[in-house]
PDB file of C-alpha atoms in Angstrom:
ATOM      1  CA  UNK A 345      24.607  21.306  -3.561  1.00  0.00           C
ATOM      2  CA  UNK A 346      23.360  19.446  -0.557  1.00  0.00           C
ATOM      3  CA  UNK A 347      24.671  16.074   0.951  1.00  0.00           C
ATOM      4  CA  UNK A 348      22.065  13.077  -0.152  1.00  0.00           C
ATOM      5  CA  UNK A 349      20.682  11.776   2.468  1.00  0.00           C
ATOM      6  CA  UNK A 350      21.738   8.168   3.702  1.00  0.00           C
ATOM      7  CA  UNK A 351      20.040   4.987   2.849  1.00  0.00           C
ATOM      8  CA  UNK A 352      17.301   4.131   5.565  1.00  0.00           C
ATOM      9  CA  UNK A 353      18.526   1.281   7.847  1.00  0.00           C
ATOM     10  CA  UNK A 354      16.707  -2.046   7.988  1.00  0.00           C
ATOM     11  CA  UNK A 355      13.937  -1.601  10.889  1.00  0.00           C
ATOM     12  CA  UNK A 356      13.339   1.357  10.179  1.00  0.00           C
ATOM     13  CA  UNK A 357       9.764   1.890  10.665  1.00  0.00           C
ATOM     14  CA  UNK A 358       7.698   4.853   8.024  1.00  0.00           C
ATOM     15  CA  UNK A 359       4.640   6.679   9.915  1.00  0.00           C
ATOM     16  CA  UNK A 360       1.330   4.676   9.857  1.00  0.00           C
ATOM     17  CA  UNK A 361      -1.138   6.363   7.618  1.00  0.00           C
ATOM     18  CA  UNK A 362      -5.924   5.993   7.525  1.00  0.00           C
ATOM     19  CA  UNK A 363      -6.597   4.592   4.754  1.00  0.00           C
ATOM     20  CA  UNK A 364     -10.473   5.199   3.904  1.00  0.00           C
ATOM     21  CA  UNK A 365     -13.354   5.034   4.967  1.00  0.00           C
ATOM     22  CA  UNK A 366     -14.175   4.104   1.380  1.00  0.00           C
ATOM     23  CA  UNK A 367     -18.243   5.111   0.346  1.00  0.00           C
ATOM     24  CA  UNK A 368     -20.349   3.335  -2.209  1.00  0.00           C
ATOM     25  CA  UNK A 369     -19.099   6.140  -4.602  1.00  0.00           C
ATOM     26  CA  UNK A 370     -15.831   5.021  -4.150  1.00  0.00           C
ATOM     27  CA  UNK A 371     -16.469   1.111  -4.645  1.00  0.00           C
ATOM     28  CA  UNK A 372     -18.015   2.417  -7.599  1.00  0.00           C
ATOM     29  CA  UNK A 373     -15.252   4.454  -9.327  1.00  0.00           C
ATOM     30  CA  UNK A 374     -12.703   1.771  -8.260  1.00  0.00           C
ATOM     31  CA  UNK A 375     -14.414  -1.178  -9.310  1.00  0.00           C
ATOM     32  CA  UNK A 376     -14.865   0.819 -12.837  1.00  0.00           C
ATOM     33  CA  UNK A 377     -11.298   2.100 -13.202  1.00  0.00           C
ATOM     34  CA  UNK A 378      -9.661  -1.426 -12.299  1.00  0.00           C
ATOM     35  CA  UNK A 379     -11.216  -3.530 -15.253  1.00  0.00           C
ATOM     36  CA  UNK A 380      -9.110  -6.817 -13.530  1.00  0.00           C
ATOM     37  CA  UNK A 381      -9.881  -9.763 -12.513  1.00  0.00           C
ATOM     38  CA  UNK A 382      -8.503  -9.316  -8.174  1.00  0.00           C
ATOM     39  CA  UNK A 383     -10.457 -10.917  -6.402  1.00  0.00           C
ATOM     40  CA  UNK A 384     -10.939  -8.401  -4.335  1.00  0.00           C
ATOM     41  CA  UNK A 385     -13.008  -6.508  -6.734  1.00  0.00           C
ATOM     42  CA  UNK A 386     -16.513  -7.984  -6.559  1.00  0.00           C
ATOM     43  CA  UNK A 387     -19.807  -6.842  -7.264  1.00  0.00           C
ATOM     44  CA  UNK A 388     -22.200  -6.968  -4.458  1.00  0.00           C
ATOM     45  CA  UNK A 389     -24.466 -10.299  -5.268  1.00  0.00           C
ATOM     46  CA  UNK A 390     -20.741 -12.047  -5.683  1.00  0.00           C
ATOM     47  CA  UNK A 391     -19.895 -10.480  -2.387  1.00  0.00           C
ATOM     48  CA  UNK A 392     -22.920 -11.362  -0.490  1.00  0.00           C
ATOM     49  CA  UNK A 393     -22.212 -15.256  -1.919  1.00  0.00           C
ATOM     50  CA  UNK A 394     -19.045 -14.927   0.020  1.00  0.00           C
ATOM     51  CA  UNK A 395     -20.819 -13.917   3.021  1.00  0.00           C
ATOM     52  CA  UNK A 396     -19.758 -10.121   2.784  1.00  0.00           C
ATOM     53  CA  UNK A 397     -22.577  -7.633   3.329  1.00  0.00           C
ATOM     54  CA  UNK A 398     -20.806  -4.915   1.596  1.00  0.00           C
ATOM     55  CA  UNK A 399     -19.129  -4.917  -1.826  1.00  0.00           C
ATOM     56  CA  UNK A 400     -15.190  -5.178  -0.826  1.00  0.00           C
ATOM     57  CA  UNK A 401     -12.796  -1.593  -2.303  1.00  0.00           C
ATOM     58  CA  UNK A 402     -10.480  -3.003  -4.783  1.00  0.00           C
ATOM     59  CA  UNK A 403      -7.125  -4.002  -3.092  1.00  0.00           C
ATOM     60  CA  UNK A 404      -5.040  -1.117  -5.489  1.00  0.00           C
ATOM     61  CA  UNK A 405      -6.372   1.687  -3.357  1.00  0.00           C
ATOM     62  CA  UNK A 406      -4.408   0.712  -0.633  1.00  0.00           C
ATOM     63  CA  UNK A 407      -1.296   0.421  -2.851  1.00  0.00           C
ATOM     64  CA  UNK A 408      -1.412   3.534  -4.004  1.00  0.00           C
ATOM     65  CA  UNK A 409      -1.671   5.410  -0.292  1.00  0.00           C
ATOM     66  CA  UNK A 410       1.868   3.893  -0.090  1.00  0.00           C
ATOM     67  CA  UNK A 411       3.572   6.656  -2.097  1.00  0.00           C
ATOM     68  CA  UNK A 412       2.038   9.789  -0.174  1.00  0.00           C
ATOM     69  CA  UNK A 413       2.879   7.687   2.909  1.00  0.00           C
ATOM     70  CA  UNK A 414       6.975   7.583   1.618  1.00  0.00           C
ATOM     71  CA  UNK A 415       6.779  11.237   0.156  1.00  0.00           C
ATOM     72  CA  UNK A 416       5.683  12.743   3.892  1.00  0.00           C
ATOM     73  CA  UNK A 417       8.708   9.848   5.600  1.00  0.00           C
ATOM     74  CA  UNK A 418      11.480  10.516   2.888  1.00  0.00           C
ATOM     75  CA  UNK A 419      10.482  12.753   0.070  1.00  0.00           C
ATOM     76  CA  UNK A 420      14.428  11.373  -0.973  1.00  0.00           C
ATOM     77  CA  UNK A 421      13.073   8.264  -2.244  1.00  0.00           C
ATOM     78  CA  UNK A 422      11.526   7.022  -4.779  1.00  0.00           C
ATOM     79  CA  UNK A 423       9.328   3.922  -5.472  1.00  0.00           C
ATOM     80  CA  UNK A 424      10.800   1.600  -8.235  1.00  0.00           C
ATOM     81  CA  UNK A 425       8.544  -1.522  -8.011  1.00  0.00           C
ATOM     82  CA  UNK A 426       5.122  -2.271  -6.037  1.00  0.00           C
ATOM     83  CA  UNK A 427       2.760  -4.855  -5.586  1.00  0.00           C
ATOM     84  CA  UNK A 428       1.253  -6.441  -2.999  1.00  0.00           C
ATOM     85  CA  UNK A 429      -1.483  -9.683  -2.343  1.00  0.00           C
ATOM     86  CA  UNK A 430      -4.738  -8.694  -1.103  1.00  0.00           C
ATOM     87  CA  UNK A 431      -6.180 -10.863   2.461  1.00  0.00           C
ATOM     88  CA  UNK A 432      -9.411  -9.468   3.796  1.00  0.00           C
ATOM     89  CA  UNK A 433     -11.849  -7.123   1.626  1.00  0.00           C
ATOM     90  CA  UNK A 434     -12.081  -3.734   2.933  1.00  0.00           C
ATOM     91  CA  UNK A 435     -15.544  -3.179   3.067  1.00  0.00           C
ATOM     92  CA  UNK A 436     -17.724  -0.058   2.626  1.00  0.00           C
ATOM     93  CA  UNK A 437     -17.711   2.249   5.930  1.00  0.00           C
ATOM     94  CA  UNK A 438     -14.143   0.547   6.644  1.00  0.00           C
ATOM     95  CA  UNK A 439     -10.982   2.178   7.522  1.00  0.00           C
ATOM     96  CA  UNK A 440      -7.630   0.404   6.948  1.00  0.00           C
ATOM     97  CA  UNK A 441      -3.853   1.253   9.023  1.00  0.00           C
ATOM     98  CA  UNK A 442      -1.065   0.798   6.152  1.00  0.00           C
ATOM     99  CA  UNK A 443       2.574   0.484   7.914  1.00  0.00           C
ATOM    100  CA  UNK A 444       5.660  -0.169   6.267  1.00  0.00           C
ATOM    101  CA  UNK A 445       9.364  -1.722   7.620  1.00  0.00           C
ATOM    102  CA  UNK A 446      12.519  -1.452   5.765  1.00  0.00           C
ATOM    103  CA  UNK A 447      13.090  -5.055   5.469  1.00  0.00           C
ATOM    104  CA  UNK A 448      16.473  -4.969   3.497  1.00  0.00           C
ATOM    105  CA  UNK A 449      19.156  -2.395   1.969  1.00  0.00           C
ATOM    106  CA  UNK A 450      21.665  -3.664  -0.702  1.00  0.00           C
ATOM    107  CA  UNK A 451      23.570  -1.562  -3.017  1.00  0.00           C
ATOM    108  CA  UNK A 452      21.992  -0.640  -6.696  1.00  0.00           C
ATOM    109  CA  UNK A 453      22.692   0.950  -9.559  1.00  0.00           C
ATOM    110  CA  UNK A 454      21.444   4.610  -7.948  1.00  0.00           C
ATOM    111  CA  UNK A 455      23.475   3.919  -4.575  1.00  0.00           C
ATOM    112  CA  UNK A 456      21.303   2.044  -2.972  1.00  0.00           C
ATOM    113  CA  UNK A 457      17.874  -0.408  -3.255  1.00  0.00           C
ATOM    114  CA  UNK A 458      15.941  -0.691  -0.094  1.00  0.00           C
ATOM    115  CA  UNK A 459      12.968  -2.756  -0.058  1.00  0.00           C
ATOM    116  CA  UNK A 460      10.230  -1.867   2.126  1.00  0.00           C
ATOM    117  CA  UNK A 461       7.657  -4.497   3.328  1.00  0.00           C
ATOM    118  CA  UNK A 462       3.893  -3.485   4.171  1.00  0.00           C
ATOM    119  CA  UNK A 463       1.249  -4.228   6.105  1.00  0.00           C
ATOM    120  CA  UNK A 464      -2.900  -2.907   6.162  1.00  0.00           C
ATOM    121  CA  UNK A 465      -4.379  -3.846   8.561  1.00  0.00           C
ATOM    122  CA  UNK A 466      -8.926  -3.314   9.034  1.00  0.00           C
ATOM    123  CA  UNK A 467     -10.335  -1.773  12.321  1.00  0.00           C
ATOM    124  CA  UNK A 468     -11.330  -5.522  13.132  1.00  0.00           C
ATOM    125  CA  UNK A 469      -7.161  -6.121  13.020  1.00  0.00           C
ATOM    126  CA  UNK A 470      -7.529  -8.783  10.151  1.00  0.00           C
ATOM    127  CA  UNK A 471      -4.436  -8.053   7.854  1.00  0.00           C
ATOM    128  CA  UNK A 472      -6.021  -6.910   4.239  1.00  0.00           C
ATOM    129  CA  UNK A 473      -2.922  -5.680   2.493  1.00  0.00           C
ATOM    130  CA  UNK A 474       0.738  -7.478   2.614  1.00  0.00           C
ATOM    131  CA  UNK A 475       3.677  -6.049  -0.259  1.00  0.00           C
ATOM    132  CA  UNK A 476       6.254  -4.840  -0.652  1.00  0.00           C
ATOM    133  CA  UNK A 477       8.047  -1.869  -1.978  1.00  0.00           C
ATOM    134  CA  UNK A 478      11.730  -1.311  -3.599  1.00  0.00           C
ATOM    135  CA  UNK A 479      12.871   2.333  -3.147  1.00  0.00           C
ATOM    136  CA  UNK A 480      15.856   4.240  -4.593  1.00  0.00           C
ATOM    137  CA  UNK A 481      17.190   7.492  -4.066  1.00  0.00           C
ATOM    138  CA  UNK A 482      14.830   9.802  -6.430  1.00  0.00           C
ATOM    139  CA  UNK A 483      16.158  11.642  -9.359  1.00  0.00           C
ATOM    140  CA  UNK A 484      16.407  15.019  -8.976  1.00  0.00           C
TER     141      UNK A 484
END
């Protein structure tokens, strides 16, 4: 049996990870598969009323590079709640930097909960993406 491995320390940074580019293809499949109402997820006409000249990816793809992001840092943890509120539109040709900070560690029913906040940011360095993540030690 191996030792567990300790609970991450608040400041603790995780490696940055590319997000996109996202192609018209993508937009596409995205904008299908959500179904919600985000207002991130716009069709192009809607877009272009907002002054965007590119329909916007819808805000979940950048949630959901989060958990490849924590299984490369500490494959040790699991995610046990996300969510996040979507800034800027990532727009089509766009690349997005998602970092994460462990923000706060405080003991849970598994040992530990530590609650990781996040941050995308576009090549233009507007912030798209802020959440936040609780992690627990994964089941094995």
């Amino acid at each position: 049996m191996t030792a567990e491995r300790p609970a991450p320390r608040v400041g603790e940074k995780l490696p940055a990870r590319t997000v996109g580019p996202f192609s018209a293809q993508d937009l596409a499949r995205y904008a299908e598969a959500s179904g919600d109402s985000n207002p991130l997820h716009l069709d192009t006409a809607f877009a272009r009323g907002f002054g965007f000249s590119a329909r916007p990816v819808h805000g979940m793809k950048l949630l959901a590079a989060f958990e490849p992001l924590l299984a490369e840092w500490r494959p040790d943890l699991a995610v046990l709640h996300l969510h996040g509120q979507f800034l800027t539109p990532i727009l089509e040709g766009e690349k997005a930097q998602l970092t994460a900070r462990i923000a706060k560690v405080e003991p849970g029913e598994a040992g530990f909960v530590a609650v990781a906040r996040l941050i995308a940011h576009t090549e233009t360095g507007a912030p798209a993406l802020m959440g936040e993540a609780r992690l627990v030690p994964a089941r094995r």
